[in-house]
mmCIF file of N, CA and C in Angstrom:
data_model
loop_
_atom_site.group_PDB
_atom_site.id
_atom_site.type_symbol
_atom_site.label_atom_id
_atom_site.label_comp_id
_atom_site.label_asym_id
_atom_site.label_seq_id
_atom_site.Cartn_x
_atom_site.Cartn_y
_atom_site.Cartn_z
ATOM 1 N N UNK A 1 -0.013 51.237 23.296
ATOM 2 C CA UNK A 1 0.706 50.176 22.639
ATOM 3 C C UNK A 1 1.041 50.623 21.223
ATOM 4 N N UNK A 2 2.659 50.263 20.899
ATOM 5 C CA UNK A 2 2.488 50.624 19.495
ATOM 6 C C UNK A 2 3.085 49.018 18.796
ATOM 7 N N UNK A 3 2.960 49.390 17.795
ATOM 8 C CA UNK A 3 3.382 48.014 16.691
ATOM 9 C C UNK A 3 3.498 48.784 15.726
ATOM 10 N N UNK A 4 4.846 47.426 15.367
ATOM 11 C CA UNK A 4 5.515 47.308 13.952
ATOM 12 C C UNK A 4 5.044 47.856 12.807
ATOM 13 N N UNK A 5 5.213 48.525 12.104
ATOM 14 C CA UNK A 5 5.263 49.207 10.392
ATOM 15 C C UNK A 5 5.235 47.724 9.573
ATOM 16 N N UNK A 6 5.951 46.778 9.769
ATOM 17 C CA UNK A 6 6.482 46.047 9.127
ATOM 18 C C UNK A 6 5.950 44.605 8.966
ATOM 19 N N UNK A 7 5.870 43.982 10.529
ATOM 20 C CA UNK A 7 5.514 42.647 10.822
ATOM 21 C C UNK A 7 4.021 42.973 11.506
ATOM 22 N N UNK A 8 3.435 43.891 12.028
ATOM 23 C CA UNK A 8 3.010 43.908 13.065
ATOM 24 C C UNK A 8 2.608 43.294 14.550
ATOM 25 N N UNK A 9 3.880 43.132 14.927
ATOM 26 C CA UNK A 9 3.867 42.288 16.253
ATOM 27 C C UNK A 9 4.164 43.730 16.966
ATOM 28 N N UNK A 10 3.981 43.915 18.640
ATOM 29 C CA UNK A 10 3.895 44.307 19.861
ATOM 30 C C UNK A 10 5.444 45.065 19.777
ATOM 31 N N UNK A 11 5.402 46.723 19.963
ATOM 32 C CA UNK A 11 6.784 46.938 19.727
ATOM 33 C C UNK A 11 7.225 46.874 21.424
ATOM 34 N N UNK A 12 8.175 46.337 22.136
ATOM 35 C CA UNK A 12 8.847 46.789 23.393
ATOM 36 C C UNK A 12 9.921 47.931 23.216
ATOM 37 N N UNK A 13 9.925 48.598 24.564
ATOM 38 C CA UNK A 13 11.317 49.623 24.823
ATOM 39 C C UNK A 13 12.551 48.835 25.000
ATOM 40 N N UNK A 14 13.567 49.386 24.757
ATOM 41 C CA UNK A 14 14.799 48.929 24.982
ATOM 42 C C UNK A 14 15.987 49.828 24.962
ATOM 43 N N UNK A 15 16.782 49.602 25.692
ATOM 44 C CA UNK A 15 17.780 50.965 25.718
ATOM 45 C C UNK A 15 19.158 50.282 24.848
ATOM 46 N N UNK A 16 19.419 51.223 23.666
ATOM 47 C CA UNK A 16 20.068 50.679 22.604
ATOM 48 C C UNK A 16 21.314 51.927 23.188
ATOM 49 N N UNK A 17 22.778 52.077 21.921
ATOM 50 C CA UNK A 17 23.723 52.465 22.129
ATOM 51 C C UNK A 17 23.194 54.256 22.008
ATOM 52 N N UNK A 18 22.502 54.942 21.354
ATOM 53 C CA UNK A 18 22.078 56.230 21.435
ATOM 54 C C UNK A 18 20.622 56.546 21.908
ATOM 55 N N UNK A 19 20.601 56.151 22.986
ATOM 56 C CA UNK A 19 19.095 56.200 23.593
ATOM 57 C C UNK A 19 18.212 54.842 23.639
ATOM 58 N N UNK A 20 16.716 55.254 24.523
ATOM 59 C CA UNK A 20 16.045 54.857 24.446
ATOM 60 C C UNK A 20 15.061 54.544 23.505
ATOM 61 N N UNK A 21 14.572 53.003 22.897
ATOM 62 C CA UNK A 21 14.075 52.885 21.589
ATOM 63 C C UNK A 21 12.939 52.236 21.722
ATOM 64 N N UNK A 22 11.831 52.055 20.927
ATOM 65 C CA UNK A 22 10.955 50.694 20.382
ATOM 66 C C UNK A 22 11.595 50.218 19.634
ATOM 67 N N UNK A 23 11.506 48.919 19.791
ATOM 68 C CA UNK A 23 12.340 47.884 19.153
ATOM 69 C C UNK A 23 11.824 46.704 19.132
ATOM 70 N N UNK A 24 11.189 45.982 18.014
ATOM 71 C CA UNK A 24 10.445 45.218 17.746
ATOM 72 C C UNK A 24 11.513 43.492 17.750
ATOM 73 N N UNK A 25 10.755 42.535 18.720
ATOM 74 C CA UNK A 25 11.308 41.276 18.568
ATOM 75 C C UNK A 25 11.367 40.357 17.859
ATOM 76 N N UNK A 26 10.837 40.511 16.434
ATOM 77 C CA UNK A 26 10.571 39.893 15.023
ATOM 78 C C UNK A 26 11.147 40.131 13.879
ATOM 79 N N UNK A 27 11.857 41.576 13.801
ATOM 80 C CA UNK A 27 12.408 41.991 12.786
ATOM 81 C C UNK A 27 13.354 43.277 13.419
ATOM 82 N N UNK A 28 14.251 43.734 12.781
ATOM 83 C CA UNK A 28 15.455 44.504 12.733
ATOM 84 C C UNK A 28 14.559 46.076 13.150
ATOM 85 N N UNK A 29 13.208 46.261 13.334
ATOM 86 C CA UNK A 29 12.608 48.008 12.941
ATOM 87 C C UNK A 29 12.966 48.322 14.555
ATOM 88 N N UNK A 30 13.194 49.564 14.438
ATOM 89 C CA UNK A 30 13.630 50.474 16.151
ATOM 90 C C UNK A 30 13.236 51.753 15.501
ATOM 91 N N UNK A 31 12.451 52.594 16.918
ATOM 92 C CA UNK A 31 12.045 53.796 16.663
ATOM 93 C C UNK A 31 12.712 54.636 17.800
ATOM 94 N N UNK A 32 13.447 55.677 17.512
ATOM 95 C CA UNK A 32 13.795 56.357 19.093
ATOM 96 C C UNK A 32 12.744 56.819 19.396
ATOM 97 N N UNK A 33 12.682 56.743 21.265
ATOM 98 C CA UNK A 33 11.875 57.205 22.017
ATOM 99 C C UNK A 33 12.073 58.667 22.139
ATOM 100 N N UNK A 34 11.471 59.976 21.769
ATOM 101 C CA UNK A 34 11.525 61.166 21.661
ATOM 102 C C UNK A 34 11.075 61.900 22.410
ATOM 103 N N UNK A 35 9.338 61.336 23.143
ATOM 104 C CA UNK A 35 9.006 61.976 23.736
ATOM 105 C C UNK A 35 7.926 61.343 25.124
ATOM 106 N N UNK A 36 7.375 61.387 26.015
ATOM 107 C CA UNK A 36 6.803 60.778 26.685
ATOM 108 C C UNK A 36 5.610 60.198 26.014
ATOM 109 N N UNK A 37 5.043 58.836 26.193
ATOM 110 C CA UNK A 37 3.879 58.612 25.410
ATOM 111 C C UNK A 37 2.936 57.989 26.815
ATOM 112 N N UNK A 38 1.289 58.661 26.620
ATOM 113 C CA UNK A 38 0.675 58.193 27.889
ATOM 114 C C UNK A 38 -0.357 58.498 26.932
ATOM 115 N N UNK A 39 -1.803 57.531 27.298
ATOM 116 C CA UNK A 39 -2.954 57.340 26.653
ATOM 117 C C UNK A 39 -4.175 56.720 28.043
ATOM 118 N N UNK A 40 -5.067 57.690 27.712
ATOM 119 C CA UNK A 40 -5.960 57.235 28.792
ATOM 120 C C UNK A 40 -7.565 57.277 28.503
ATOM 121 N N UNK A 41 -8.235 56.162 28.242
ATOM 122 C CA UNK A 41 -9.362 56.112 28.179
ATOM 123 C C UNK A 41 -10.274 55.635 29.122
ATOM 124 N N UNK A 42 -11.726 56.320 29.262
ATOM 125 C CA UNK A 42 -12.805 56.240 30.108
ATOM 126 C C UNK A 42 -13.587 54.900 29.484
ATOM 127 N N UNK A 43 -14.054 54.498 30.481
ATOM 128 C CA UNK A 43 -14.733 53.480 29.957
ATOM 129 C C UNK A 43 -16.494 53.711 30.899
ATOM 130 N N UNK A 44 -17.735 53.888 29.938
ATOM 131 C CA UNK A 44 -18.698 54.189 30.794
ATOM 132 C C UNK A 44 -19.499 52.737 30.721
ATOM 133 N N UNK A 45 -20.114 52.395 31.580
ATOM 134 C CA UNK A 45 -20.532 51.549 31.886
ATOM 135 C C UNK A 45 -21.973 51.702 32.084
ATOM 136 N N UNK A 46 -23.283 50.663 31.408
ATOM 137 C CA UNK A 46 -24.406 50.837 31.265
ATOM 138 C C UNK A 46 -25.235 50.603 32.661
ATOM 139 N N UNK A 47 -26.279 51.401 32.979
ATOM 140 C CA UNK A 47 -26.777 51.002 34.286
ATOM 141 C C UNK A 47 -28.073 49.995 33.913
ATOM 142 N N UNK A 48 -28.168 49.677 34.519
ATOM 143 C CA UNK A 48 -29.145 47.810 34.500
ATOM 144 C C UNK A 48 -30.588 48.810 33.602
ATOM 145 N N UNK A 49 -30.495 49.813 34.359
ATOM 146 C CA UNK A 49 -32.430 50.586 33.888
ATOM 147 C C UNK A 49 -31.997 51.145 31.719
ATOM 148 N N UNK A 50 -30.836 51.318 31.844
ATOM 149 C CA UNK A 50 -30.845 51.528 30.309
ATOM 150 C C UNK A 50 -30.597 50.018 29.424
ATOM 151 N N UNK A 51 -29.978 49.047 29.904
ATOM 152 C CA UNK A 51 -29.872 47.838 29.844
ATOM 153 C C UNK A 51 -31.391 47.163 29.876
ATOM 154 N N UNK A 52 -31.993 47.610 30.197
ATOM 155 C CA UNK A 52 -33.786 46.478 30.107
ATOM 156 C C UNK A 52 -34.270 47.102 29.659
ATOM 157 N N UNK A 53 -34.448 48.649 28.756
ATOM 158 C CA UNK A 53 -35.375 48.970 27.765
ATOM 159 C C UNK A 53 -36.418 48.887 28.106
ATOM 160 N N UNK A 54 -37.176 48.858 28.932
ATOM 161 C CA UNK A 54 -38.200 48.401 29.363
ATOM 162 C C UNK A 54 -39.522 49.112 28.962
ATOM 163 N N UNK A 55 -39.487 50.141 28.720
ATOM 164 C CA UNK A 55 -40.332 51.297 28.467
ATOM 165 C C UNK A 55 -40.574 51.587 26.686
ATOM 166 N N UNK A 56 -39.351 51.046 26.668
ATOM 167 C CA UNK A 56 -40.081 50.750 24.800
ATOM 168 C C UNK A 56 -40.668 49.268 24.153
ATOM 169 N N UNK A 57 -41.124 48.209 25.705
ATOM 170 C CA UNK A 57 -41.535 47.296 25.205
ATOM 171 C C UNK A 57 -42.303 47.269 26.634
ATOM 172 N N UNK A 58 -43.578 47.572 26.564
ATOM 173 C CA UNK A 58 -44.367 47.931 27.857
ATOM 174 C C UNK A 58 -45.181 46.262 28.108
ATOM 175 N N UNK A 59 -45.333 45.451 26.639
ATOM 176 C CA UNK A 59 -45.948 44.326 26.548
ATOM 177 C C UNK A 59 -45.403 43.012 27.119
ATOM 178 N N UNK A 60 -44.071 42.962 27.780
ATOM 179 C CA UNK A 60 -43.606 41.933 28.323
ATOM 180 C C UNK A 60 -43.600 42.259 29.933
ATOM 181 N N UNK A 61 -44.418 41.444 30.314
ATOM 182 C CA UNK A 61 -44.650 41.386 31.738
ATOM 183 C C UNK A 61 -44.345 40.113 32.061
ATOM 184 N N UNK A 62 -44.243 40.395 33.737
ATOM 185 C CA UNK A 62 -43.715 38.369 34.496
ATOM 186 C C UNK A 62 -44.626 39.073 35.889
ATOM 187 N N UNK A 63 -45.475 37.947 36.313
ATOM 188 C CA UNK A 63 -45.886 37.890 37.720
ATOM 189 C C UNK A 63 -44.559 37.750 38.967
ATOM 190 N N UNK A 64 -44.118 38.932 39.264
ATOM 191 C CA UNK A 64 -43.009 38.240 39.858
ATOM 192 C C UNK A 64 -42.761 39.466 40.988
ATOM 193 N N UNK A 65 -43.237 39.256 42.297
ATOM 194 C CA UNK A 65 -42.849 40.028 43.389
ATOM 195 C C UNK A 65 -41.792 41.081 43.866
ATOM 196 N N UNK A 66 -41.685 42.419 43.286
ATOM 197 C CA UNK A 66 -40.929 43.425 43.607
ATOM 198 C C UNK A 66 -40.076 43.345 45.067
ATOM 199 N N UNK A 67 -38.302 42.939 45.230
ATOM 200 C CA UNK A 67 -38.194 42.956 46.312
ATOM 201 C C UNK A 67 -38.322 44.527 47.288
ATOM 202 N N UNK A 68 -38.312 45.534 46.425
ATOM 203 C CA UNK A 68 -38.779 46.668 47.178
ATOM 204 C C UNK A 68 -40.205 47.198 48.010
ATOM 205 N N UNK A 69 -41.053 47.365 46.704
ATOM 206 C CA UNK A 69 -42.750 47.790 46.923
ATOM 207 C C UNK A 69 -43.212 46.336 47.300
ATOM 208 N N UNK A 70 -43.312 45.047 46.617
ATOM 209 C CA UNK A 70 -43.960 43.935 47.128
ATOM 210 C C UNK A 70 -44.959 43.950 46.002
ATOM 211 N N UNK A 71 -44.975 45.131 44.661
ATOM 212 C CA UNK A 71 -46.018 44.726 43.934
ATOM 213 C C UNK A 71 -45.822 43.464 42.918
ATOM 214 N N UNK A 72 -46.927 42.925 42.289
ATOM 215 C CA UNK A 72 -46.488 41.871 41.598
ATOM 216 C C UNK A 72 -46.195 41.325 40.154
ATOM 217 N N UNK A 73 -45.704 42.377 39.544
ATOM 218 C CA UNK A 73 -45.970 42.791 38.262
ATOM 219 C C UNK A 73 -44.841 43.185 38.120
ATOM 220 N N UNK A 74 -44.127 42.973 37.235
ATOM 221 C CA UNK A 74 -42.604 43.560 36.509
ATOM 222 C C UNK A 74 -42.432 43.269 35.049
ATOM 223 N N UNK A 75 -41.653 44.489 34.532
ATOM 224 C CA UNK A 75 -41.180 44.009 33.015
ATOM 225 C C UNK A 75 -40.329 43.186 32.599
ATOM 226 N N UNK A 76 -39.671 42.577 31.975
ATOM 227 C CA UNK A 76 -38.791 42.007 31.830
ATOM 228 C C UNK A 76 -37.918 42.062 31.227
ATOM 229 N N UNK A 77 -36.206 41.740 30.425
ATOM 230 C CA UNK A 77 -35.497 41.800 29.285
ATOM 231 C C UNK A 77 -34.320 40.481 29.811
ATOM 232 N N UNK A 78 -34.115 39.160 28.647
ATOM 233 C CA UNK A 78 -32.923 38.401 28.718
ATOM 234 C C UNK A 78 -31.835 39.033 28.524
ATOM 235 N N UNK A 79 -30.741 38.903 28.861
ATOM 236 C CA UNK A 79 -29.879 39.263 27.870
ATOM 237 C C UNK A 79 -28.178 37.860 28.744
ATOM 238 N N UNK A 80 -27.714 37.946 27.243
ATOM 239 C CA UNK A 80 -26.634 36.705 27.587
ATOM 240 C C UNK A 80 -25.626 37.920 27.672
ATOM 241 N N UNK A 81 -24.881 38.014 28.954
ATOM 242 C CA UNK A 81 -23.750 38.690 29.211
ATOM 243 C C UNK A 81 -22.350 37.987 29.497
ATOM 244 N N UNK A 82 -23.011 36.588 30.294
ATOM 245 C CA UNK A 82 -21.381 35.583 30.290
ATOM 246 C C UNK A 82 -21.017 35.168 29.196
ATOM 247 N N UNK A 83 -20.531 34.056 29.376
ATOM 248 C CA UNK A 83 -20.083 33.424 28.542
ATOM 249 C C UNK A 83 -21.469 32.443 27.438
ATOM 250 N N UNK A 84 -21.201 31.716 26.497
ATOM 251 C CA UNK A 84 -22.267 31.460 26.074
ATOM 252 C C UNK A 84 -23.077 30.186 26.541
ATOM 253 N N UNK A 85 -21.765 29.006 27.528
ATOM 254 C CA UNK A 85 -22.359 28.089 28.319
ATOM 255 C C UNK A 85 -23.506 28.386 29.573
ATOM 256 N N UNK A 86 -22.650 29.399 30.053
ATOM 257 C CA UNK A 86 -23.770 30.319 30.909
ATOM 258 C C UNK A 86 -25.384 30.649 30.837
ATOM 259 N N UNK A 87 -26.480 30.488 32.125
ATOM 260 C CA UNK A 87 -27.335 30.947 31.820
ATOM 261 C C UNK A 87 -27.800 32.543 30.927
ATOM 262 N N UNK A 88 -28.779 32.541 30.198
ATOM 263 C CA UNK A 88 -28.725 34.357 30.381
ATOM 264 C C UNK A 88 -29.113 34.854 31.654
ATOM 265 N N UNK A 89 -29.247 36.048 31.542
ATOM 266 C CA UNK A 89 -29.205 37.296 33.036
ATOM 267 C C UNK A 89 -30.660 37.690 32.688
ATOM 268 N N UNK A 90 -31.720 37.918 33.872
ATOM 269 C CA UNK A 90 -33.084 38.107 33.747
ATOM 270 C C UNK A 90 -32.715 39.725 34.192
ATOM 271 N N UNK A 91 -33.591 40.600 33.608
ATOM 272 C CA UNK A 91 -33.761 41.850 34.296
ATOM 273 C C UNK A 91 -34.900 42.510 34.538
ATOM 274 N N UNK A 92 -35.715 42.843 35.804
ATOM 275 C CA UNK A 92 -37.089 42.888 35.942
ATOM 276 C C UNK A 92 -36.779 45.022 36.039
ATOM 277 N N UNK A 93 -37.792 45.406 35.980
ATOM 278 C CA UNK A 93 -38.406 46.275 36.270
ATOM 279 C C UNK A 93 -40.117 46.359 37.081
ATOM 280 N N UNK A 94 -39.858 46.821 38.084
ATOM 281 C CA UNK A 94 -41.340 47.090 39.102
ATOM 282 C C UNK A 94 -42.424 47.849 37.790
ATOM 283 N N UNK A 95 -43.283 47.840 38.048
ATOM 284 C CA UNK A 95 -44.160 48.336 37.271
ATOM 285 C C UNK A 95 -44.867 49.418 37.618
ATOM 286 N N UNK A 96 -44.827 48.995 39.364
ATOM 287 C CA UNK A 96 -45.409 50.158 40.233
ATOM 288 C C UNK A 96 -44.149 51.186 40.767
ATOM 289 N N UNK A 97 -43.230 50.814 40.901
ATOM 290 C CA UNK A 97 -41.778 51.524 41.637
ATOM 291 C C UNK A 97 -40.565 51.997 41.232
ATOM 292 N N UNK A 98 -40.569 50.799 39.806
ATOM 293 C CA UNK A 98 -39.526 51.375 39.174
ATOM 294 C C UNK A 98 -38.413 50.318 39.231
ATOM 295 N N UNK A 99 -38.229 50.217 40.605
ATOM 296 C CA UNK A 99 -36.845 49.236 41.269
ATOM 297 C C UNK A 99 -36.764 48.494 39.727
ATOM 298 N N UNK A 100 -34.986 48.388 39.559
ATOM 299 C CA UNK A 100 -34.412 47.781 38.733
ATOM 300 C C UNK A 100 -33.863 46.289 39.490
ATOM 301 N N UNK A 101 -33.782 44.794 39.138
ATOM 302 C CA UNK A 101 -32.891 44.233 39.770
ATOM 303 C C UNK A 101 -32.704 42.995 38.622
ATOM 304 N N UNK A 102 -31.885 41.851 39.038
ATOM 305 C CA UNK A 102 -31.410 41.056 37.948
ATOM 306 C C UNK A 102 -31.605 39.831 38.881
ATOM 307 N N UNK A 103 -31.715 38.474 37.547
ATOM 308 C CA UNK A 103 -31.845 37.291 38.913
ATOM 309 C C UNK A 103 -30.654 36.305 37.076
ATOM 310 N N UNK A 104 -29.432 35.678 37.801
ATOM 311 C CA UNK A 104 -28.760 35.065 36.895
ATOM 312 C C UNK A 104 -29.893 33.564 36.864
#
């Protein structure tokens, strides 16, 4: 996306009398289009086990049944990911297994 020098509103393409341009819908500014423009970003995404920290806070425990091993002991971490009407998101860690899982 590019924008305006000037106003900064959203520039669109438009095909004017000597080429192809940006050409902004707020004010008189046009840029010729010169060369191909493409932009691409990665986006990495956190997995639930780096998300609950769990291992740098060994002191929060919940009695709460592993659906994997069946042991009964897990760590815990809140965290508010919806919106803010929304409950927060629970995230356990097994204590004996490891298993990561979430209960909204």
């Amino acid at each position: 996306m590019l924008f305006c020098p000037n106003c900064a509103n959203l520039l669109v393409t438009g095909i004017r009398d000597t080429g192809q341009k940006w050409a902004c819908n707020s004010c008189p500014y046009e840029f010729p289009i010169t060369k191909q423009h493409t932009a691409r970003t990665r986006i990495k995404t956190k997995e639930p086990d780096v998300m609950l920290g769990a291992e740098s806070r060994q002191g929060e425990t919940m009695e709460i049944p592993c659906p994997k091993c069946e042991h009964d002991k897990a760590f815990f971490n809140q965290m508010q990911i919806r919106s803010a009407d929304e409950p927060m998101t629970t995230f356990y860690k097994c204590i004996n297994c490891g298993h990561v899982w979430k209960s909204d």
